[in-house]
């Protein structure tokens, strides 16, 4: 199977529409509508233009070079050391916006399946990560963190030490930097725990909480501070972390149960008082119910919430978390089945996975998941598509009709999001095991 290259750099026509890239094209005397980086035949011309822009003294042309280089590197797997070198030069330039954008592109290139070698960028990334200008420092630290390079630790420790003033990076977030550093959890948790106290009411704490949820049990030492966070405007995010930690978060179980049943009222996200008018439903109740189950191992509270939600068509229900219950959620199956025909592709994919996990039936689920893979044909992979690849890997042999498309995806020069590759390989391996 051959994959197309339909993912464009612009709107509708696929032509470049980024303001700075168009400035560079105009300066070079080129028609901005005549560079289509989604077509491989145009890539060499784009490389030439980007290299010209990198060496310019004009900040807008350097910014255009970063934009064009980004468009190429995000779409194609052919190694481009000249573009990487240009981005590295931007890190130390006086064009701060170009430097921060270049650091973000480098960060996005880091993955186990990357064909772009950015090791040459490490020294410049370390310097940039320690820059006092957080717009540059944030994405530089993110790149180092994703490389699992110890150079990420000093800036993170600095930001944690000033936890009463959470950094606002604009380009990325502290949570994104912290997330891949789970292997350094023991070293970072003291500073994170101070931050959970010092910035308890800050909305900017939420990306950090999301990172801790991704850490799972490794964040267990922070349970006391997370339990206290249940009394703050960040309560819903704290519920997710506590649930991901599991049994070690047992001290929070009763509070979570109270939230689900409406006995306790958490603060609103804006810090105000929640008004329930006698109803039990807080918009984060399912987060609390899921967390209660993950902590106690007892699904009764979570099931009661989901069964009530099923009676109303599972509106706003998290189908991914419902799927975790498997056959225990049988009473929700009818409501899940009806969502297989939802107009929203994300809901259809999540419902297909939940239906299979609950019932074991693949006949209704597989066609939905296979249909969600269609973006791969044109060289794209949106969120529903990527989720479908993951779920097909779990399902294995019954979804082996996806094999030709997944094989073509792995061999394509098109660059897909990093999580597509391991999921596609896992799916192909599962098909082989089940044949």
Tab-separated table of N, CA and C in Angstrom, residues 80-233:
chain	number	residue	atom	x	y	z
A	80	UNK	N	18.063	15.487	7.752
A	80	UNK	CA	18.407	16.825	7.273
A	80	UNK	C	19.352	17.496	8.271
A	81	UNK	N	20.603	17.031	8.326
A	81	UNK	CA	21.537	17.614	9.297
A	81	UNK	C	21.785	19.098	9.069
A	82	UNK	N	21.640	19.563	7.814
A	82	UNK	CA	21.845	20.986	7.551
A	82	UNK	C	20.746	21.829	8.198
A	83	UNK	N	19.519	21.347	8.183
A	83	UNK	CA	18.434	22.075	8.837
A	83	UNK	C	18.590	22.029	10.356
A	84	UNK	N	18.965	20.865	10.875
A	84	UNK	CA	19.196	20.765	12.318
A	84	UNK	C	20.293	21.734	12.745
A	85	UNK	N	21.360	21.811	11.963
A	85	UNK	CA	22.454	22.733	12.288
A	85	UNK	C	21.966	24.180	12.262
A	86	UNK	N	21.097	24.505	11.313
A	86	UNK	CA	20.540	25.850	11.267
A	86	UNK	C	19.714	26.172	12.498
A	87	UNK	N	18.919	25.222	12.937
A	87	UNK	CA	18.131	25.419	14.162
A	87	UNK	C	19.042	25.602	15.364
A	88	UNK	N	20.127	24.837	15.400
A	88	UNK	CA	21.078	24.956	16.516
A	88	UNK	C	21.684	26.354	16.549
A	89	UNK	N	22.019	26.882	15.369
A	89	UNK	CA	22.575	28.233	15.323
A	89	UNK	C	21.573	29.259	15.862
A	90	UNK	N	20.300	29.026	15.630
A	90	UNK	CA	19.266	29.947	16.119
A	90	UNK	C	19.217	29.994	17.648
A	91	UNK	N	19.569	28.890	18.292
A	91	UNK	CA	19.489	28.846	19.758
A	91	UNK	C	20.359	29.916	20.403
A	92	UNK	N	21.468	30.215	19.775
A	92	UNK	CA	22.380	31.189	20.362
A	92	UNK	C	22.319	32.550	19.711
A	93	UNK	N	21.316	32.768	18.868
A	93	UNK	CA	21.244	34.045	18.158
A	93	UNK	C	20.531	35.090	18.996
A	94	UNK	N	20.569	36.326	18.506
A	94	UNK	CA	19.890	37.405	19.219
A	94	UNK	C	18.404	37.454	18.879
A	95	UNK	N	17.988	36.621	17.968
A	95	UNK	CA	16.578	36.590	17.569
A	95	UNK	C	15.837	35.637	18.513
A	96	UNK	N	15.381	36.158	19.634
A	96	UNK	CA	14.882	35.300	20.712
A	96	UNK	C	13.666	34.481	20.318
A	97	UNK	N	12.746	35.061	19.552
A	97	UNK	CA	11.566	34.294	19.158
A	97	UNK	C	11.950	33.141	18.225
A	98	UNK	N	12.859	33.423	17.306
A	98	UNK	CA	13.340	32.354	16.439
A	98	UNK	C	14.044	31.279	17.259
A	99	UNK	N	14.804	31.685	18.281
A	99	UNK	CA	15.503	30.723	19.135
A	99	UNK	C	14.549	29.818	19.885
A	100	UNK	N	13.485	30.391	20.447
A	100	UNK	CA	12.535	29.574	21.203
A	100	UNK	C	11.779	28.627	20.282
A	101	UNK	N	11.403	29.124	19.087
A	101	UNK	CA	10.709	28.247	18.139
A	101	UNK	C	11.631	27.137	17.651
A	102	UNK	N	12.910	27.469	17.428
A	102	UNK	CA	13.870	26.446	17.010
A	102	UNK	C	14.028	25.379	18.090
A	103	UNK	N	14.090	25.796	19.348
A	103	UNK	CA	14.207	24.833	20.447
A	103	UNK	C	12.991	23.919	20.492
A	104	UNK	N	11.800	24.482	20.215
A	104	UNK	CA	10.597	23.672	20.241
A	104	UNK	C	10.592	22.649	19.110
A	105	UNK	N	11.059	23.050	17.938
A	105	UNK	CA	11.157	22.090	16.834
A	105	UNK	C	12.111	20.963	17.200
A	106	UNK	N	13.255	21.300	17.780
A	106	UNK	CA	14.216	20.273	18.192
A	106	UNK	C	13.594	19.325	19.225
A	107	UNK	N	12.835	19.892	20.153
A	107	UNK	CA	12.174	19.059	21.161
A	107	UNK	C	11.195	18.092	20.516
A	108	UNK	N	10.492	18.550	19.497
A	108	UNK	CA	9.513	17.698	18.836
A	108	UNK	C	10.162	16.599	18.004
A	109	UNK	N	11.435	16.774	17.670
A	109	UNK	CA	12.132	15.765	16.882
A	109	UNK	C	12.647	14.610	17.734
A	110	UNK	N	12.611	14.761	19.051
A	110	UNK	CA	13.166	13.733	19.929
A	110	UNK	C	12.159	12.599	20.103
A	111	UNK	N	12.532	11.420	19.670
A	111	UNK	CA	11.755	10.209	19.933
A	111	UNK	C	12.627	9.012	19.603
A	112	UNK	N	12.211	7.845	20.051
A	112	UNK	CA	12.993	6.640	19.782
A	112	UNK	C	13.044	6.338	18.286
A	113	UNK	N	12.056	6.830	17.542
A	113	UNK	CA	11.994	6.543	16.110
A	113	UNK	C	12.450	7.710	15.252
A	114	UNK	N	13.051	8.702	15.857
A	114	UNK	CA	13.460	9.870	15.087
A	114	UNK	C	14.587	9.520	14.126
A	115	UNK	N	14.492	10.071	12.923
A	115	UNK	CA	15.578	9.903	11.946
A	115	UNK	C	16.487	11.123	11.920
A	116	UNK	N	16.181	12.119	12.737
A	116	UNK	CA	16.988	13.338	12.802
A	116	UNK	C	17.873	13.278	14.046
A	117	UNK	N	19.155	13.374	13.845
A	117	UNK	CA	20.112	13.323	14.950
A	117	UNK	C	20.318	14.738	15.499
A	118	UNK	N	19.881	14.964	16.737
A	118	UNK	CA	20.037	16.306	17.307
A	118	UNK	C	21.079	16.337	18.426
A	119	UNK	N	21.930	15.311	18.492
A	119	UNK	CA	22.943	15.312	19.551
A	119	UNK	C	23.863	16.524	19.447
A	120	UNK	N	24.059	17.020	18.231
A	120	UNK	CA	24.915	18.201	18.075
A	120	UNK	C	24.306	19.436	18.727
A	121	UNK	N	23.010	19.383	19.013
A	121	UNK	CA	22.325	20.529	19.610
A	121	UNK	C	22.476	20.591	21.119
A	122	UNK	N	22.932	19.514	21.739
A	122	UNK	CA	22.912	19.436	23.204
A	122	UNK	C	23.656	20.586	23.880
A	123	UNK	N	24.905	20.901	23.506
A	123	UNK	CA	25.582	22.016	24.198
A	123	UNK	C	24.800	23.325	24.111
A	124	UNK	N	24.267	23.641	22.926
A	124	UNK	CA	23.503	24.881	22.779
A	124	UNK	C	22.189	24.813	23.551
A	125	UNK	N	21.572	23.632	23.615
A	125	UNK	CA	20.334	23.471	24.383
A	125	UNK	C	20.578	23.700	25.872
A	126	UNK	N	21.723	23.229	26.378
A	126	UNK	CA	22.043	23.426	27.795
A	126	UNK	C	22.188	24.916	28.092
A	127	UNK	N	22.869	25.637	27.223
A	127	UNK	CA	23.015	27.090	27.405
A	127	UNK	C	21.642	27.758	27.361
A	128	UNK	N	20.825	27.386	26.378
A	128	UNK	CA	19.502	28.002	26.238
A	128	UNK	C	18.594	27.672	27.412
A	129	UNK	N	18.691	26.453	27.919
A	129	UNK	CA	17.829	26.049	29.040
A	129	UNK	C	18.150	26.832	30.302
A	130	UNK	N	19.345	27.343	30.386
A	130	UNK	CA	19.731	28.139	31.554
A	130	UNK	C	19.629	29.638	31.301
A	131	UNK	N	19.026	30.000	30.175
A	131	UNK	CA	18.790	31.410	29.865
A	131	UNK	C	17.702	31.944	30.799
A	132	UNK	N	17.818	33.167	31.205
A	132	UNK	CA	16.807	33.743	32.084
A	132	UNK	C	15.508	34.046	31.339
A	133	UNK	N	15.579	34.032	29.998
A	133	UNK	CA	14.394	34.306	29.187
A	133	UNK	C	13.631	32.991	29.024
A	134	UNK	N	12.527	32.857	29.749
A	134	UNK	CA	11.876	31.553	29.851
A	134	UNK	C	11.243	31.084	28.552
A	135	UNK	N	10.977	32.006	27.633
A	135	UNK	CA	10.436	31.594	26.345
A	135	UNK	C	11.417	30.675	25.622
A	136	UNK	N	12.694	30.929	25.759
A	136	UNK	CA	13.721	30.090	25.157
A	136	UNK	C	14.050	28.908	26.061
A	137	UNK	N	14.148	29.161	27.350
A	137	UNK	CA	14.592	28.135	28.295
A	137	UNK	C	13.623	26.966	28.372
A	138	UNK	N	12.318	27.234	28.334
A	138	UNK	CA	11.331	26.167	28.468
A	138	UNK	C	11.459	25.092	27.407
A	139	UNK	N	11.365	25.442	26.111
A	139	UNK	CA	11.484	24.394	25.097
A	139	UNK	C	12.872	23.769	25.030
A	140	UNK	N	13.919	24.529	25.377
A	140	UNK	CA	15.267	23.941	25.397
A	140	UNK	C	15.345	22.863	26.483
A	141	UNK	N	14.796	23.155	27.644
A	141	UNK	CA	14.774	22.158	28.717
A	141	UNK	C	13.915	20.960	28.336
A	142	UNK	N	12.830	21.208	27.604
A	142	UNK	CA	11.975	20.106	27.154
A	142	UNK	C	12.746	19.171	26.236
A	143	UNK	N	13.510	19.730	25.311
A	143	UNK	CA	14.310	18.888	24.427
A	143	UNK	C	15.290	18.037	25.225
A	144	UNK	N	15.963	18.652	26.191
A	144	UNK	CA	16.922	17.907	27.020
A	144	UNK	C	16.223	16.832	27.849
A	145	UNK	N	15.049	17.166	28.378
A	145	UNK	CA	14.316	16.186	29.179
A	145	UNK	C	13.925	14.987	28.335
A	146	UNK	N	13.463	15.243	27.117
A	146	UNK	CA	13.079	14.134	26.246
A	146	UNK	C	14.279	13.308	25.817
A	147	UNK	N	15.444	13.937	25.787
A	147	UNK	CA	16.683	13.197	25.518
A	147	UNK	C	17.181	12.466	26.754
A	148	UNK	N	16.512	12.686	27.885
A	148	UNK	CA	16.943	12.161	29.188
A	148	UNK	C	18.360	12.626	29.508
A	149	UNK	N	18.613	13.876	29.197
A	149	UNK	CA	19.926	14.459	29.447
A	149	UNK	C	19.904	15.191	30.791
A	150	UNK	N	20.918	14.994	31.625
A	150	UNK	CA	20.923	15.646	32.939
A	150	UNK	C	20.944	17.170	32.858
A	151	UNK	N	21.244	17.716	31.686
A	151	UNK	CA	21.222	19.163	31.530
A	151	UNK	C	19.852	19.766	31.765
A	152	UNK	N	18.805	18.939	31.744
A	152	UNK	CA	17.452	19.450	32.010
A	152	UNK	C	17.225	19.725	33.488
A	153	UNK	N	18.029	19.129	34.338
A	153	UNK	CA	17.728	19.175	35.772
A	153	UNK	C	17.982	20.543	36.403
A	154	UNK	N	19.075	21.194	36.055
A	154	UNK	CA	19.370	22.491	36.690
A	154	UNK	C	18.266	23.516	36.468
A	155	UNK	N	17.805	23.715	35.231
A	155	UNK	CA	16.714	24.689	35.076
A	155	UNK	C	15.438	24.262	35.783
A	156	UNK	N	15.134	22.972	35.789
A	156	UNK	CA	13.918	22.524	36.489
A	156	UNK	C	14.039	22.778	37.980
A	157	UNK	N	15.189	22.476	38.546
A	157	UNK	CA	15.391	22.767	39.975
A	157	UNK	C	15.247	24.263	40.244
A	158	UNK	N	15.754	25.095	39.326
A	158	UNK	CA	15.638	26.539	39.512
A	158	UNK	C	14.174	26.969	39.512
A	159	UNK	N	13.405	26.425	38.580
A	159	UNK	CA	11.987	26.796	38.520
A	159	UNK	C	11.227	26.282	39.734
A	160	UNK	N	11.575	25.098	40.187
A	160	UNK	CA	10.904	24.553	41.368
A	160	UNK	C	11.252	25.360	42.617
A	161	UNK	N	12.494	25.849	42.694
A	161	UNK	CA	12.918	26.624	43.864
A	161	UNK	C	12.188	27.959	43.956
A	162	UNK	N	11.681	28.448	42.821
A	162	UNK	CA	10.918	29.695	42.839
A	162	UNK	C	9.440	29.397	42.662
A	163	UNK	N	8.977	28.365	43.346
A	163	UNK	CA	7.640	27.826	43.102
A	163	UNK	C	6.520	28.784	43.479
A	164	UNK	N	6.824	29.840	44.212
A	164	UNK	CA	5.770	30.811	44.493
A	164	UNK	C	5.456	31.634	43.247
A	165	UNK	N	6.339	31.537	42.238
A	165	UNK	CA	6.087	32.209	40.964
A	165	UNK	C	6.356	31.211	39.852
A	166	UNK	N	5.330	30.461	39.501
A	166	UNK	CA	5.498	29.460	38.471
A	166	UNK	C	5.885	30.123	37.152
A	167	UNK	N	6.855	29.569	36.444
A	167	UNK	CA	7.255	30.165	35.175
A	167	UNK	C	6.160	30.023	34.130
A	168	UNK	N	6.033	31.023	33.300
A	168	UNK	CA	5.077	30.980	32.203
A	168	UNK	C	5.878	31.022	30.919
A	169	UNK	N	6.005	29.871	30.260
A	169	UNK	CA	6.943	29.736	29.160
A	169	UNK	C	6.423	30.243	27.816
A	170	UNK	N	5.121	30.340	27.651
A	170	UNK	CA	4.479	30.726	26.397
A	170	UNK	C	4.552	29.622	25.351
A	171	UNK	N	5.724	29.090	25.104
A	171	UNK	CA	5.880	28.085	24.056
A	171	UNK	C	5.576	26.685	24.572
A	172	UNK	N	5.923	26.418	25.804
A	172	UNK	CA	5.673	25.101	26.396
A	172	UNK	C	5.245	25.327	27.839
A	173	UNK	N	5.358	24.322	28.681
A	173	UNK	CA	4.981	24.467	30.088
A	173	UNK	C	5.930	23.663	30.952
A	174	UNK	N	5.996	24.024	32.217
A	174	UNK	CA	6.837	23.277	33.148
A	174	UNK	C	6.387	21.822	33.223
A	175	UNK	N	5.076	21.606	33.136
A	175	UNK	CA	4.566	20.238	33.174
A	175	UNK	C	5.092	19.387	32.039
A	176	UNK	N	5.179	19.960	30.845
A	176	UNK	CA	5.719	19.216	29.713
A	176	UNK	C	7.179	18.837	29.946
A	177	UNK	N	7.921	19.719	30.577
A	177	UNK	CA	9.332	19.429	30.848
A	177	UNK	C	9.452	18.336	31.902
A	178	UNK	N	8.613	18.405	32.918
A	178	UNK	CA	8.686	17.450	34.020
A	178	UNK	C	8.259	16.049	33.583
A	179	UNK	N	7.293	15.964	32.704
A	179	UNK	CA	6.692	14.671	32.353
A	179	UNK	C	7.706	13.595	31.958
A	180	UNK	N	8.642	13.852	31.028
A	180	UNK	CA	9.568	12.784	30.656
A	180	UNK	C	10.646	12.497	31.700
A	181	UNK	N	10.672	13.263	32.789
A	181	UNK	CA	11.720	13.088	33.805
A	181	UNK	C	11.294	12.138	34.922
A	182	UNK	N	10.379	11.238	34.625
A	182	UNK	CA	9.900	10.317	35.655
A	182	UNK	C	11.044	9.501	36.260
A	183	UNK	N	12.072	9.223	35.481
A	183	UNK	CA	13.220	8.490	36.010
A	183	UNK	C	14.004	9.279	37.036
A	184	UNK	N	13.757	10.579	37.135
A	184	UNK	CA	14.419	11.448	38.115
A	184	UNK	C	13.453	11.845	39.226
A	185	UNK	N	12.383	11.085	39.382
A	185	UNK	CA	11.309	11.460	40.309
A	185	UNK	C	11.816	11.695	41.727
A	186	UNK	N	12.638	10.802	42.228
A	186	UNK	CA	13.106	10.947	43.613
A	186	UNK	C	13.848	12.267	43.820
A	187	UNK	N	14.590	12.683	42.813
A	187	UNK	CA	15.364	13.912	42.917
A	187	UNK	C	14.472	15.153	42.795
A	188	UNK	N	13.442	15.062	41.988
A	188	UNK	CA	12.608	16.230	41.709
A	188	UNK	C	11.431	16.392	42.664
A	189	UNK	N	10.986	15.307	43.284
A	189	UNK	CA	9.770	15.387	44.094
A	189	UNK	C	9.858	16.346	45.277
A	190	UNK	N	10.991	16.496	45.957
A	190	UNK	CA	11.005	17.499	47.042
A	190	UNK	C	10.628	18.893	46.553
A	191	UNK	N	11.195	19.307	45.413
A	191	UNK	CA	10.849	20.614	44.873
A	191	UNK	C	9.411	20.669	44.394
A	192	UNK	N	8.934	19.585	43.795
A	192	UNK	CA	7.547	19.548	43.324
A	192	UNK	C	6.586	19.617	44.505
A	193	UNK	N	6.911	18.938	45.575
A	193	UNK	CA	6.028	18.976	46.759
A	193	UNK	C	5.956	20.384	47.343
A	194	UNK	N	7.085	21.100	47.336
A	194	UNK	CA	7.038	22.496	47.788
A	194	UNK	C	6.157	23.328	46.864
A	195	UNK	N	6.278	23.071	45.577
A	195	UNK	CA	5.467	23.807	44.609
A	195	UNK	C	3.975	23.539	44.823
A	196	UNK	N	3.622	22.302	45.142
A	196	UNK	CA	2.217	21.966	45.371
A	196	UNK	C	1.633	22.754	46.544
A	197	UNK	N	2.495	23.127	47.479
A	197	UNK	CA	2.052	23.940	48.623
A	197	UNK	C	2.088	25.426	48.269
A	198	UNK	N	3.223	25.873	47.731
A	198	UNK	CA	3.415	27.298	47.475
A	198	UNK	C	2.481	27.840	46.399
A	199	UNK	N	2.159	26.999	45.417
A	199	UNK	CA	1.332	27.449	44.288
A	199	UNK	C	0.017	26.688	44.234
A	200	UNK	N	-0.496	26.330	45.393
A	200	UNK	CA	-1.656	25.442	45.462
A	200	UNK	C	-2.851	25.934	44.656
A	201	UNK	N	-3.055	27.240	44.581
A	201	UNK	CA	-4.241	27.782	43.916
A	201	UNK	C	-3.960	28.269	42.486
A	202	UNK	N	-2.749	28.093	42.015
A	202	UNK	CA	-2.393	28.622	40.699
A	202	UNK	C	-2.878	27.708	39.579
A	203	UNK	N	-3.502	28.295	38.557
A	203	UNK	CA	-3.913	27.520	37.398
A	203	UNK	C	-2.698	26.946	36.663
A	204	UNK	N	-1.569	27.622	36.743
A	204	UNK	CA	-0.368	27.154	36.055
A	204	UNK	C	0.193	25.879	36.681
A	205	UNK	N	-0.340	25.482	37.822
A	205	UNK	CA	0.073	24.222	38.427
A	205	UNK	C	-0.527	23.024	37.687
A	206	UNK	N	-1.574	23.246	36.930
A	206	UNK	CA	-2.301	22.130	36.325
A	206	UNK	C	-1.459	21.298	35.363
A	207	UNK	N	-0.614	21.897	34.508
A	207	UNK	CA	0.249	21.053	33.676
A	207	UNK	C	1.218	20.194	34.499
A	208	UNK	N	1.658	20.707	35.645
A	208	UNK	CA	2.527	19.912	36.515
A	208	UNK	C	1.752	18.731	37.084
A	209	UNK	N	0.517	18.974	37.490
A	209	UNK	CA	-0.322	17.888	37.990
A	209	UNK	C	-0.572	16.848	36.902
A	210	UNK	N	-0.782	17.299	35.675
A	210	UNK	CA	-0.963	16.352	34.572
A	210	UNK	C	0.291	15.504	34.364
A	211	UNK	N	1.456	16.111	34.537
A	211	UNK	CA	2.704	15.367	34.423
A	211	UNK	C	2.809	14.323	35.536
A	212	UNK	N	2.431	14.696	36.739
A	212	UNK	CA	2.470	13.740	37.851
A	212	UNK	C	1.503	12.590	37.620
A	213	UNK	N	0.356	12.881	37.001
A	213	UNK	CA	-0.583	11.798	36.675
A	213	UNK	C	0.065	10.814	35.712
A	214	UNK	N	0.863	11.321	34.764
A	214	UNK	CA	1.575	10.443	33.839
A	214	UNK	C	2.653	9.638	34.560
A	215	UNK	N	3.230	10.211	35.614
A	215	UNK	CA	4.229	9.481	36.406
A	215	UNK	C	3.619	8.283	37.126
A	216	UNK	N	2.367	8.393	37.527
A	216	UNK	CA	1.718	7.294	38.233
A	216	UNK	C	2.315	7.045	39.603
A	217	UNK	N	2.540	5.770	39.963
A	217	UNK	CA	3.035	5.460	41.312
A	217	UNK	C	4.337	6.154	41.685
A	218	UNK	N	5.122	6.574	40.689
A	218	UNK	CA	6.380	7.259	40.991
A	218	UNK	C	6.151	8.575	41.718
A	219	UNK	N	4.921	9.106	41.655
A	219	UNK	CA	4.601	10.366	42.341
A	219	UNK	C	4.057	10.131	43.744
A	220	UNK	N	4.144	8.919	44.242
A	220	UNK	CA	3.515	8.553	45.505
A	220	UNK	C	3.936	9.376	46.706
A	221	UNK	N	5.174	9.855	46.734
A	221	UNK	CA	5.638	10.622	47.894
A	221	UNK	C	4.863	11.922	48.064
A	222	UNK	N	4.195	12.376	46.996
A	222	UNK	CA	3.476	13.653	47.059
A	222	UNK	C	2.026	13.501	47.509
A	223	UNK	N	1.621	12.326	47.950
A	223	UNK	CA	0.216	12.111	48.344
A	223	UNK	C	-0.265	13.127	49.381
A	224	UNK	N	0.487	13.449	50.438
A	224	UNK	CA	-0.028	14.430	51.418
A	224	UNK	C	-0.366	15.779	50.776
A	225	UNK	N	0.512	16.265	49.905
A	225	UNK	CA	0.248	17.554	49.261
A	225	UNK	C	-0.902	17.439	48.253
A	226	UNK	N	-0.990	16.310	47.585
A	226	UNK	CA	-2.073	16.111	46.624
A	226	UNK	C	-3.417	16.004	47.328
A	227	UNK	N	-3.427	15.355	48.493
A	227	UNK	CA	-4.668	15.275	49.269
A	227	UNK	C	-5.110	16.674	49.700
A	228	UNK	N	-4.146	17.509	50.067
A	228	UNK	CA	-4.484	18.891	50.418
A	228	UNK	C	-5.010	19.654	49.207
A	229	UNK	N	-4.517	19.304	48.022
A	229	UNK	CA	-4.955	19.986	46.806
A	229	UNK	C	-6.422	19.722	46.486
A	230	UNK	N	-7.016	18.732	47.134
A	230	UNK	CA	-8.439	18.465	46.930
A	230	UNK	C	-9.304	19.590	47.484
A	231	UNK	N	-8.714	20.462	48.267
A	231	UNK	CA	-9.458	21.603	48.812
A	231	UNK	C	-9.154	22.886	48.044
A	232	UNK	N	-8.556	22.740	46.843
A	232	UNK	CA	-8.193	23.908	46.047
A	232	UNK	C	-8.928	23.887	44.711
A	233	UNK	N	-8.756	24.937	43.935
A	233	UNK	CA	-9.385	25.023	42.621
A	233	UNK	C	-8.784	24.046	41.622
